[in-house]
PDB file of C-alpha atoms in Angstrom:
ATOM      1  CA  UNK A   1     115.257 101.767  23.118  1.00 49.00           C
ATOM      2  CA  UNK A   2     111.575 100.855  22.948  1.00 49.00           C
ATOM      3  CA  UNK A   3     112.454  97.164  22.616  1.00 45.00           C
ATOM      4  CA  UNK A   4     114.436  97.328  25.873  1.00 45.00           C
ATOM      5  CA  UNK A   5     111.501  98.842  27.781  1.00 51.00           C
ATOM      6  CA  UNK A   6     109.182  96.148  26.401  1.00 52.00           C
ATOM      7  CA  UNK A   7     111.670  93.457  27.371  1.00 46.00           C
ATOM      8  CA  UNK A   8     112.017  94.833  30.904  1.00 44.00           C
ATOM      9  CA  UNK A   9     108.245  95.132  31.347  1.00 52.00           C
ATOM     10  CA  UNK A  10     107.733  91.545  30.282  1.00 53.00           C
ATOM     11  CA  UNK A  11     110.624  90.383  32.479  1.00 42.00           C
ATOM     12  CA  UNK A  12     109.010  91.970  35.536  1.00 45.00           C
ATOM     13  CA  UNK A  13     105.635  90.445  34.645  1.00 51.00           C
ATOM     14  CA  UNK A  14     107.212  87.010  34.255  1.00 49.00           C
ATOM     15  CA  UNK A  15     108.910  87.310  37.650  1.00 42.00           C
ATOM     16  CA  UNK A  16     105.598  88.215  39.304  1.00 48.00           C
ATOM     17  CA  UNK A  17     103.896  85.178  37.765  1.00 53.00           C
ATOM     18  CA  UNK A  18     106.796  82.698  38.032  1.00 57.00           C
ATOM     19  CA  UNK A  19     105.125  80.803  40.864  1.00 69.00           C
ATOM     20  CA  UNK A  20     102.004  80.392  38.726  1.00 85.00           C
ATOM     21  CA  UNK A  21     103.762  78.948  35.666  1.00 91.00           C
ATOM     22  CA  UNK A  22     103.520  75.233  34.946  1.00 92.00           C
ATOM     23  CA  UNK A  23     107.019  73.950  34.157  1.00 92.00           C
ATOM     24  CA  UNK A  24     107.832  70.848  32.139  1.00 92.00           C
ATOM     25  CA  UNK A  25     108.676  68.666  35.144  1.00 93.00           C
ATOM     26  CA  UNK A  26     105.566  69.716  37.060  1.00 93.00           C
ATOM     27  CA  UNK A  27     103.466  69.162  33.939  1.00 93.00           C
ATOM     28  CA  UNK A  28     104.784  65.623  33.566  1.00 92.00           C
ATOM     29  CA  UNK A  29     104.920  64.575  37.235  1.00 93.00           C
ATOM     30  CA  UNK A  30     101.905  66.513  38.462  1.00 93.00           C
ATOM     31  CA  UNK A  31      99.459  66.133  35.589  1.00 94.00           C
ATOM     32  CA  UNK A  32     100.429  64.091  32.515  1.00 95.00           C
ATOM     33  CA  UNK A  33     101.462  60.828  34.177  1.00 93.00           C
ATOM     34  CA  UNK A  34      99.118  60.853  37.200  1.00 93.00           C
ATOM     35  CA  UNK A  35      96.138  61.833  35.007  1.00 93.00           C
ATOM     36  CA  UNK A  36      96.821  59.815  31.867  1.00 95.00           C
ATOM     37  CA  UNK A  37      97.220  56.079  32.295  1.00 94.00           C
ATOM     38  CA  UNK A  38      99.917  54.712  30.052  1.00 93.00           C
ATOM     39  CA  UNK A  39      97.639  52.166  28.388  1.00 94.00           C
ATOM     40  CA  UNK A  40      95.415  54.997  27.140  1.00 96.00           C
ATOM     41  CA  UNK A  41      98.166  57.056  25.499  1.00 95.00           C
ATOM     42  CA  UNK A  42      97.380  55.254  22.248  1.00 94.00           C
ATOM     43  CA  UNK A  43      94.106  57.197  22.031  1.00 95.00           C
ATOM     44  CA  UNK A  44      96.204  60.302  21.412  1.00 94.00           C
ATOM     45  CA  UNK A  45      99.304  58.841  19.758  1.00 92.00           C
ATOM     46  CA  UNK A  46      97.426  56.983  16.996  1.00 93.00           C
ATOM     47  CA  UNK A  47      95.417  59.429  14.897  1.00 95.00           C
ATOM     48  CA  UNK A  48      93.342  56.648  13.335  1.00 95.00           C
ATOM     49  CA  UNK A  49      92.227  55.440  16.761  1.00 96.00           C
ATOM     50  CA  UNK A  50      91.558  59.037  17.803  1.00 97.00           C
ATOM     51  CA  UNK A  51      89.347  59.612  14.775  1.00 97.00           C
ATOM     52  CA  UNK A  52      87.476  56.345  15.221  1.00 97.00           C
ATOM     53  CA  UNK A  53      86.800  57.112  18.909  1.00 97.00           C
ATOM     54  CA  UNK A  54      85.549  60.616  18.156  1.00 98.00           C
ATOM     55  CA  UNK A  55      83.468  59.539  15.151  1.00 97.00           C
ATOM     56  CA  UNK A  56      81.762  56.864  17.258  1.00 97.00           C
ATOM     57  CA  UNK A  57      80.654  59.678  19.577  1.00 97.00           C
ATOM     58  CA  UNK A  58      79.392  61.696  16.564  1.00 97.00           C
ATOM     59  CA  UNK A  59      82.096  64.330  16.971  1.00 98.00           C
ATOM     60  CA  UNK A  60      83.296  65.794  13.694  1.00 96.00           C
ATOM     61  CA  UNK A  61      86.781  64.968  12.379  1.00 97.00           C
ATOM     62  CA  UNK A  62      88.266  65.308   8.862  1.00 96.00           C
ATOM     63  CA  UNK A  63      86.964  62.664   6.474  1.00 96.00           C
ATOM     64  CA  UNK A  64      89.466  59.892   5.809  1.00 96.00           C
ATOM     65  CA  UNK A  65      89.857  59.175   2.089  1.00 96.00           C
ATOM     66  CA  UNK A  66      92.534  56.511   2.260  1.00 96.00           C
ATOM     67  CA  UNK A  67      94.912  54.743   4.623  1.00 97.00           C
ATOM     68  CA  UNK A  68      98.127  53.125   3.403  1.00 96.00           C
ATOM     69  CA  UNK A  69      99.735  50.497   5.616  1.00 95.00           C
ATOM     70  CA  UNK A  70     102.231  48.791   3.304  1.00 94.00           C
ATOM     71  CA  UNK A  71     104.636  49.546   0.471  1.00 94.00           C
ATOM     72  CA  UNK A  72     102.669  47.202  -1.796  1.00 94.00           C
ATOM     73  CA  UNK A  73      99.627  49.482  -1.580  1.00 95.00           C
ATOM     74  CA  UNK A  74     101.653  52.245  -3.235  1.00 95.00           C
ATOM     75  CA  UNK A  75     101.297  50.378  -6.545  1.00 94.00           C
ATOM     76  CA  UNK A  76      97.611  51.385  -6.506  1.00 94.00           C
ATOM     77  CA  UNK A  77      98.192  54.964  -5.382  1.00 95.00           C
ATOM     78  CA  UNK A  78      97.677  56.668  -8.731  1.00 93.00           C
ATOM     79  CA  UNK A  79      94.240  55.098  -9.127  1.00 93.00           C
ATOM     80  CA  UNK A  80      93.372  55.849  -5.499  1.00 93.00           C
ATOM     81  CA  UNK A  81      94.150  59.549  -5.946  1.00 93.00           C
ATOM     82  CA  UNK A  82      91.957  59.934  -9.005  1.00 89.00           C
ATOM     83  CA  UNK A  83      89.370  62.638  -8.414  1.00 86.00           C
ATOM     84  CA  UNK A  84      91.092  64.071  -5.341  1.00 91.00           C
ATOM     85  CA  UNK A  85      91.970  67.721  -5.930  1.00 90.00           C
ATOM     86  CA  UNK A  86      92.719  68.766  -2.347  1.00 93.00           C
ATOM     87  CA  UNK A  87      93.830  66.514   0.484  1.00 96.00           C
ATOM     88  CA  UNK A  88      96.200  66.146   3.417  1.00 95.00           C
ATOM     89  CA  UNK A  89      98.830  63.433   3.873  1.00 96.00           C
ATOM     90  CA  UNK A  90      99.885  62.742   7.453  1.00 95.00           C
ATOM     91  CA  UNK A  91     101.487  59.989   9.534  1.00 95.00           C
ATOM     92  CA  UNK A  92      99.092  58.226  11.903  1.00 95.00           C
ATOM     93  CA  UNK A  93     101.635  58.352  14.739  1.00 91.00           C
ATOM     94  CA  UNK A  94     103.528  61.552  13.914  1.00 86.00           C
ATOM     95  CA  UNK A  95     103.912  64.538  16.215  1.00 81.00           C
ATOM     96  CA  UNK A  96     104.758  68.219  16.046  1.00 76.00           C
ATOM     97  CA  UNK A  97     103.335  68.607  12.544  1.00 79.00           C
ATOM     98  CA  UNK A  98     106.173  66.567  11.035  1.00 85.00           C
ATOM     99  CA  UNK A  99     105.421  64.633   7.867  1.00 90.00           C
ATOM    100  CA  UNK A 100     102.230  66.539   7.056  1.00 91.00           C
ATOM    101  CA  UNK A 101     101.786  67.628   3.431  1.00 91.00           C
ATOM    102  CA  UNK A 102      98.766  69.737   2.467  1.00 90.00           C
ATOM    103  CA  UNK A 103      97.816  69.499  -1.217  1.00 93.00           C
ATOM    104  CA  UNK A 104      95.785  72.415  -2.563  1.00 90.00           C
ATOM    105  CA  UNK A 105      95.702  71.818  -6.298  1.00 91.00           C
ATOM    106  CA  UNK A 106      95.980  69.039  -8.875  1.00 91.00           C
ATOM    107  CA  UNK A 107      97.470  69.826 -12.293  1.00 89.00           C
ATOM    108  CA  UNK A 108      97.926  67.527 -15.272  1.00 86.00           C
ATOM    109  CA  UNK A 109     101.119  65.880 -14.024  1.00 86.00           C
ATOM    110  CA  UNK A 110     101.575  67.011 -10.419  1.00 91.00           C
ATOM    111  CA  UNK A 111     100.022  68.170  -7.166  1.00 94.00           C
ATOM    112  CA  UNK A 112     100.739  71.569  -5.599  1.00 92.00           C
ATOM    113  CA  UNK A 113     100.981  72.105  -1.839  1.00 89.00           C
ATOM    114  CA  UNK A 114      99.665  75.178  -0.001  1.00 82.00           C
ATOM    115  CA  UNK A 115     103.233  76.519   0.060  1.00 78.00           C
ATOM    116  CA  UNK A 116     103.525  76.195  -3.736  1.00 85.00           C
ATOM    117  CA  UNK A 117     105.775  73.118  -3.809  1.00 89.00           C
ATOM    118  CA  UNK A 118     105.061  70.691  -6.639  1.00 93.00           C
ATOM    119  CA  UNK A 119     104.798  66.947  -6.040  1.00 95.00           C
ATOM    120  CA  UNK A 120     104.878  64.359  -8.813  1.00 95.00           C
ATOM    121  CA  UNK A 121     103.291  60.968  -8.246  1.00 95.00           C
ATOM    122  CA  UNK A 122     106.742  59.596  -7.450  1.00 96.00           C
ATOM    123  CA  UNK A 123     107.334  62.388  -4.926  1.00 96.00           C
ATOM    124  CA  UNK A 124     104.098  61.511  -3.125  1.00 97.00           C
ATOM    125  CA  UNK A 125     104.946  57.813  -3.195  1.00 97.00           C
ATOM    126  CA  UNK A 126     108.344  58.545  -1.656  1.00 97.00           C
ATOM    127  CA  UNK A 127     106.817  60.708   1.063  1.00 97.00           C
ATOM    128  CA  UNK A 128     104.260  58.042   1.938  1.00 97.00           C
ATOM    129  CA  UNK A 129     106.999  55.389   1.913  1.00 96.00           C
ATOM    130  CA  UNK A 130     108.920  57.517   4.422  1.00 95.00           C
ATOM    131  CA  UNK A 131     105.817  57.651   6.623  1.00 96.00           C
ATOM    132  CA  UNK A 132     105.347  53.867   6.473  1.00 95.00           C
ATOM    133  CA  UNK A 133     109.043  53.342   7.193  1.00 93.00           C
ATOM    134  CA  UNK A 134     108.660  55.438  10.370  1.00 91.00           C
ATOM    135  CA  UNK A 135     110.710  58.505   9.482  1.00 92.00           C
ATOM    136  CA  UNK A 136     108.237  60.753  11.316  1.00 91.00           C
ATOM    137  CA  UNK A 137     107.244  58.305  14.056  1.00 86.00           C
ATOM    138  CA  UNK A 138     110.317  57.547  16.161  1.00 73.00           C
ATOM    139  CA  UNK A 139     111.588  54.781  13.838  1.00 65.00           C
ATOM    140  CA  UNK A 140     108.400  52.714  14.198  1.00 77.00           C
ATOM    141  CA  UNK A 141     106.398  51.356  11.292  1.00 88.00           C
ATOM    142  CA  UNK A 142     103.516  53.718  10.643  1.00 94.00           C
ATOM    143  CA  UNK A 143     100.417  54.219   8.525  1.00 96.00           C
ATOM    144  CA  UNK A 144      99.852  57.085   6.084  1.00 97.00           C
ATOM    145  CA  UNK A 145      96.489  58.840   6.263  1.00 97.00           C
ATOM    146  CA  UNK A 146      95.054  60.748   3.327  1.00 97.00           C
ATOM    147  CA  UNK A 147      92.156  62.888   4.480  1.00 97.00           C
ATOM    148  CA  UNK A 148      90.077  65.889   3.491  1.00 95.00           C
ATOM    149  CA  UNK A 149      91.644  69.339   3.396  1.00 94.00           C
ATOM    150  CA  UNK A 150      89.602  71.589   5.668  1.00 94.00           C
ATOM    151  CA  UNK A 151      88.127  74.687   4.040  1.00 94.00           C
ATOM    152  CA  UNK A 152      88.727  77.375   6.639  1.00 95.00           C
ATOM    153  CA  UNK A 153      86.088  79.701   7.969  1.00 96.00           C
ATOM    154  CA  UNK A 154      86.574  83.017   6.169  1.00 94.00           C
ATOM    155  CA  UNK A 155      87.192  84.963   9.368  1.00 93.00           C
ATOM    156  CA  UNK A 156      90.015  82.623  10.386  1.00 95.00           C
ATOM    157  CA  UNK A 157      91.382  82.471   6.828  1.00 94.00           C
ATOM    158  CA  UNK A 158      91.832  86.250   6.955  1.00 95.00           C
ATOM    159  CA  UNK A 159      94.123  85.792   9.961  1.00 95.00           C
ATOM    160  CA  UNK A 160      95.957  82.768   8.510  1.00 94.00           C
ATOM    161  CA  UNK A 161      96.020  83.015   4.702  1.00 92.00           C
ATOM    162  CA  UNK A 162      99.198  80.927   4.346  1.00 88.00           C
ATOM    163  CA  UNK A 163      97.808  77.699   5.788  1.00 88.00           C
ATOM    164  CA  UNK A 164      95.302  76.074   8.093  1.00 91.00           C
ATOM    165  CA  UNK A 165      95.095  77.658  11.536  1.00 95.00           C
ATOM    166  CA  UNK A 166      94.068  75.605  14.534  1.00 96.00           C
ATOM    167  CA  UNK A 167      93.056  76.180  18.118  1.00 97.00           C
ATOM    168  CA  UNK A 168      94.899  74.350  20.883  1.00 97.00           C
ATOM    169  CA  UNK A 169      92.687  73.838  23.928  1.00 98.00           C
ATOM    170  CA  UNK A 170      94.135  72.512  27.182  1.00 97.00           C
ATOM    171  CA  UNK A 171      91.504  70.451  28.973  1.00 97.00           C
ATOM    172  CA  UNK A 172      91.908  69.038  32.474  1.00 97.00           C
ATOM    173  CA  UNK A 173      89.429  66.574  33.945  1.00 95.00           C
ATOM    174  CA  UNK A 174      86.776  67.627  31.446  1.00 95.00           C
ATOM    175  CA  UNK A 175      87.198  71.376  31.942  1.00 96.00           C
ATOM    176  CA  UNK A 176      88.721  73.773  29.428  1.00 97.00           C
ATOM    177  CA  UNK A 177      91.701  75.560  30.979  1.00 96.00           C
ATOM    178  CA  UNK A 178      93.460  77.656  28.352  1.00 97.00           C
ATOM    179  CA  UNK A 179      93.263  78.211  24.596  1.00 97.00           C
ATOM    180  CA  UNK A 180      95.327  79.699  21.818  1.00 97.00           C
ATOM    181  CA  UNK A 181      94.971  80.142  18.091  1.00 98.00           C
ATOM    182  CA  UNK A 182      97.973  78.899  16.114  1.00 97.00           C
ATOM    183  CA  UNK A 183      98.496  80.658  12.795  1.00 96.00           C
ATOM    184  CA  UNK A 184     100.605  79.657   9.804  1.00 91.00           C
ATOM    185  CA  UNK A 185     103.217  81.958   8.276  1.00 92.00           C
ATOM    186  CA  UNK A 186     105.400  81.924   5.186  1.00 88.00           C
ATOM    187  CA  UNK A 187     108.324  80.899   7.392  1.00 86.00           C
ATOM    188  CA  UNK A 188     106.339  77.959   8.824  1.00 85.00           C
ATOM    189  CA  UNK A 189     105.623  76.665   5.288  1.00 78.00           C
ATOM    190  CA  UNK A 190     101.864  76.686   5.821  1.00 78.00           C
ATOM    191  CA  UNK A 191     101.963  74.853   9.161  1.00 81.00           C
ATOM    192  CA  UNK A 192     100.586  76.335  12.357  1.00 86.00           C
ATOM    193  CA  UNK A 193     103.125  74.661  14.656  1.00 85.00           C
ATOM    194  CA  UNK A 194     104.833  77.268  16.872  1.00 90.00           C
ATOM    195  CA  UNK A 195     108.215  75.532  16.780  1.00 86.00           C
ATOM    196  CA  UNK A 196     108.223  75.746  12.986  1.00 86.00           C
ATOM    197  CA  UNK A 197     107.601  79.494  12.823  1.00 89.00           C
ATOM    198  CA  UNK A 198     103.866  79.724  13.450  1.00 93.00           C
ATOM    199  CA  UNK A 199     102.177  82.435  15.534  1.00 96.00           C
ATOM    200  CA  UNK A 200     100.501  81.785  18.871  1.00 97.00           C
ATOM    201  CA  UNK A 201      97.522  83.982  19.763  1.00 97.00           C
ATOM    202  CA  UNK A 202      95.955  83.719  23.219  1.00 97.00           C
ATOM    203  CA  UNK A 203      92.152  83.480  23.445  1.00 98.00           C
ATOM    204  CA  UNK A 204      90.114  84.574  26.434  1.00 97.00           C
ATOM    205  CA  UNK A 205      87.917  81.608  27.387  1.00 96.00           C
ATOM    206  CA  UNK A 206      85.039  83.759  28.630  1.00 96.00           C
ATOM    207  CA  UNK A 207      84.722  86.044  25.605  1.00 96.00           C
ATOM    208  CA  UNK A 208      86.331  84.082  22.773  1.00 97.00           C
ATOM    209  CA  UNK A 209      88.394  87.158  21.844  1.00 97.00           C
ATOM    210  CA  UNK A 210      92.111  87.161  21.122  1.00 97.00           C
ATOM    211  CA  UNK A 211      94.154  88.965  23.766  1.00 96.00           C
ATOM    212  CA  UNK A 212      97.881  88.662  22.951  1.00 96.00           C
ATOM    213  CA  UNK A 213     100.119  87.242  20.229  1.00 97.00           C
ATOM    214  CA  UNK A 214     103.654  85.926  20.031  1.00 96.00           C
ATOM    215  CA  UNK A 215     106.023  84.552  17.402  1.00 95.00           C
ATOM    216  CA  UNK A 216     109.197  82.953  18.688  1.00 91.00           C
ATOM    217  CA  UNK A 217     110.306  85.157  21.584  1.00 91.00           C
ATOM    218  CA  UNK A 218     108.649  88.311  20.224  1.00 93.00           C
ATOM    219  CA  UNK A 219     105.323  89.831  21.254  1.00 95.00           C
ATOM    220  CA  UNK A 220     103.392  91.092  18.237  1.00 96.00           C
ATOM    221  CA  UNK A 221     100.026  92.670  17.460  1.00 96.00           C
ATOM    222  CA  UNK A 222      99.757  91.950  13.723  1.00 96.00           C
ATOM    223  CA  UNK A 223     100.655  89.188  11.281  1.00 96.00           C
ATOM    224  CA  UNK A 224     104.284  89.697  10.139  1.00 94.00           C
ATOM    225  CA  UNK A 225     103.482  88.648   6.559  1.00 94.00           C
ATOM    226  CA  UNK A 226     100.172  90.415   5.962  1.00 94.00           C
ATOM    227  CA  UNK A 227      99.907  93.165   8.581  1.00 96.00           C
ATOM    228  CA  UNK A 228      96.463  91.920   9.636  1.00 96.00           C
ATOM    229  CA  UNK A 229      95.624  92.833  13.236  1.00 97.00           C
ATOM    230  CA  UNK A 230      95.542  89.785  15.513  1.00 97.00           C
ATOM    231  CA  UNK A 231      94.211  91.186  18.790  1.00 97.00           C
ATOM    232  CA  UNK A 232      90.642  91.710  20.012  1.00 97.00           C
ATOM    233  CA  UNK A 233      89.302  89.383  17.299  1.00 97.00           C
ATOM    234  CA  UNK A 234      86.245  87.281  18.110  1.00 97.00           C
ATOM    235  CA  UNK A 235      86.797  83.617  17.262  1.00 97.00           C
ATOM    236  CA  UNK A 236      83.890  82.161  15.223  1.00 95.00           C
ATOM    237  CA  UNK A 237      81.821  79.300  16.684  1.00 96.00           C
ATOM    238  CA  UNK A 238      83.412  79.890  20.091  1.00 97.00           C
ATOM    239  CA  UNK A 239      80.666  78.454  22.284  1.00 97.00           C
ATOM    240  CA  UNK A 240      80.251  75.447  19.974  1.00 97.00           C
ATOM    241  CA  UNK A 241      84.011  74.918  19.960  1.00 97.00           C
ATOM    242  CA  UNK A 242      84.226  74.880  23.758  1.00 97.00           C
ATOM    243  CA  UNK A 243      81.416  72.333  24.003  1.00 97.00           C
ATOM    244  CA  UNK A 244      83.111  70.174  21.350  1.00 98.00           C
ATOM    245  CA  UNK A 245      86.326  70.111  23.403  1.00 98.00           C
ATOM    246  CA  UNK A 246      84.411  69.138  26.532  1.00 97.00           C
ATOM    247  CA  UNK A 247      82.653  66.354  24.607  1.00 98.00           C
ATOM    248  CA  UNK A 248      85.969  65.082  23.235  1.00 98.00           C
ATOM    249  CA  UNK A 249      87.427  65.004  26.743  1.00 97.00           C
ATOM    250  CA  UNK A 250      84.550  62.779  27.861  1.00 97.00           C
ATOM    251  CA  UNK A 251      85.210  60.100  25.227  1.00 97.00           C
ATOM    252  CA  UNK A 252      89.038  60.159  25.138  1.00 97.00           C
ATOM    253  CA  UNK A 253      90.199  58.323  28.325  1.00 96.00           C
ATOM    254  CA  UNK A 254      92.799  60.948  29.279  1.00 97.00           C
ATOM    255  CA  UNK A 255      92.308  63.550  32.013  1.00 96.00           C
ATOM    256  CA  UNK A 256      94.992  66.021  30.926  1.00 97.00           C
ATOM    257  CA  UNK A 257      95.158  66.653  27.211  1.00 96.00           C
ATOM    258  CA  UNK A 258      95.510  69.126  24.391  1.00 97.00           C
ATOM    259  CA  UNK A 259      92.743  69.194  21.785  1.00 98.00           C
ATOM    260  CA  UNK A 260      93.455  70.699  18.368  1.00 97.00           C
ATOM    261  CA  UNK A 261      90.491  72.179  16.511  1.00 97.00           C
ATOM    262  CA  UNK A 262      90.207  73.659  13.019  1.00 97.00           C
ATOM    263  CA  UNK A 263      87.405  76.067  12.173  1.00 97.00           C
ATOM    264  CA  UNK A 264      85.859  75.059   8.876  1.00 96.00           C
ATOM    265  CA  UNK A 265      83.094  76.847   7.000  1.00 94.00           C
ATOM    266  CA  UNK A 266      80.723  74.318   8.620  1.00 92.00           C
ATOM    267  CA  UNK A 267      82.019  74.778  12.147  1.00 95.00           C
ATOM    268  CA  UNK A 268      84.733  73.291  14.390  1.00 97.00           C
ATOM    269  CA  UNK A 269      86.502  70.046  13.439  1.00 97.00           C
ATOM    270  CA  UNK A 270      88.780  68.049  15.750  1.00 98.00           C
ATOM    271  CA  UNK A 271      92.157  67.458  14.101  1.00 96.00           C
ATOM    272  CA  UNK A 272      93.866  65.488  16.857  1.00 94.00           C
ATOM    273  CA  UNK A 273      94.462  65.223  20.595  1.00 96.00           C
ATOM    274  CA  UNK A 274      97.725  65.242  22.525  1.00 95.00           C
ATOM    275  CA  UNK A 275      98.480  63.449  25.789  1.00 95.00           C
ATOM    276  CA  UNK A 276     101.503  65.667  26.460  1.00 94.00           C
ATOM    277  CA  UNK A 277     100.484  69.150  25.281  1.00 94.00           C
ATOM    278  CA  UNK A 278     103.257  71.739  25.343  1.00 91.00           C
ATOM    279  CA  UNK A 279     103.455  74.560  27.857  1.00 93.00           C
ATOM    280  CA  UNK A 280     104.313  77.370  25.416  1.00 94.00           C
ATOM    281  CA  UNK A 281     100.660  78.416  25.597  1.00 95.00           C
ATOM    282  CA  UNK A 282     101.514  80.124  28.898  1.00 94.00           C
ATOM    283  CA  UNK A 283     104.124  82.353  27.242  1.00 94.00           C
ATOM    284  CA  UNK A 284     101.664  83.266  24.522  1.00 95.00           C
ATOM    285  CA  UNK A 285      99.042  84.242  27.096  1.00 94.00           C
ATOM    286  CA  UNK A 286     101.505  85.818  29.516  1.00 92.00           C
ATOM    287  CA  UNK A 287      99.843  83.824  32.276  1.00 92.00           C
ATOM    288  CA  UNK A 288     100.579  80.512  33.986  1.00 93.00           C
ATOM    289  CA  UNK A 289      98.238  77.533  34.332  1.00 93.00           C
ATOM    290  CA  UNK A 290      99.047  76.246  37.811  1.00 93.00           C
ATOM    291  CA  UNK A 291      96.379  78.289  39.542  1.00 92.00           C
ATOM    292  CA  UNK A 292      93.668  77.216  37.072  1.00 92.00           C
ATOM    293  CA  UNK A 293      94.599  73.556  37.454  1.00 94.00           C
ATOM    294  CA  UNK A 294      94.668  73.813  41.243  1.00 92.00           C
ATOM    295  CA  UNK A 295      91.174  75.301  41.288  1.00 92.00           C
ATOM    296  CA  UNK A 296      89.864  72.317  39.297  1.00 93.00           C
ATOM    297  CA  UNK A 297      91.529  69.913  41.747  1.00 90.00           C
ATOM    298  CA  UNK A 298      89.937  71.697  44.703  1.00 88.00           C
ATOM    299  CA  UNK A 299      86.500  71.594  43.112  1.00 81.00           C
ATOM    300  CA  UNK A 300      86.750  67.925  42.181  1.00 70.00           C
ATOM    301  CA  UNK A 301      89.239  66.146  44.437  1.00 59.00           C
ATOM    302  CA  UNK A 302      90.502  62.819  43.131  1.00 54.00           C
ATOM    303  CA  UNK A 303      88.931  59.850  44.887  1.00 44.00           C
ATOM    304  CA  UNK A 304      91.396  57.045  45.506  1.00 42.00           C
TER     305      UNK A 304
END
């Protein structure tokens, strides 16, 4: 009955902290829409604009190899991919990790993803055509981005051997509020997105050490696929990563945002930003955000 005792303990903890948890409605009405002017949402929704804005401020993002805007450009795709062994295909306006394909190897007649799936040239053309057609972008015409595949820092790769891990940082009015490491699993097909089977691992902002971990509705202490311990791990480049998030918040004209960072062998790299970051980070940490956000408001009241 150990599971029942764990469930009851967490239930009691959640009840104690219920008044501190940021719900979806309060997130939207209290922070997202008052803090983020609608005309600036494009800085988060369009990954090409995000990258251009960050690059202009000399903040590191994945190198863009190629952008494909039209079906006609697919006729030149084979030549454009020559010499590219590893790369990532993603929709410029996608969300939730949908439409992202991570290529890890090029063989004589195909490309192999991090999950082991083989893609012929025609398969890649079809996937990019789907992106352009808007399959992953709410039925709107979109642009396909082909960019560098990040080589993970070895310490992070040990925690997430099945795909690229990232760190989601919630930033409010230029101040980092809460962070978690998102780790890929076999079930998530190499993606770190929590809703696709990834693992969320809370990070203590002050120390940069992991403090709790969760997959789905289950609290865990080790990776379910590898058995690697996930708790009390120091995140590499932590101080540099926090400063990078603060710098990104200064150049992206949104006051409440999620910033997604990968840790490469050369340091932190900004993958994207989100104007409506999810609230699951609170469940992963076992702690709400309302109190932290209120403290920031009290320190820096909004001037009308």
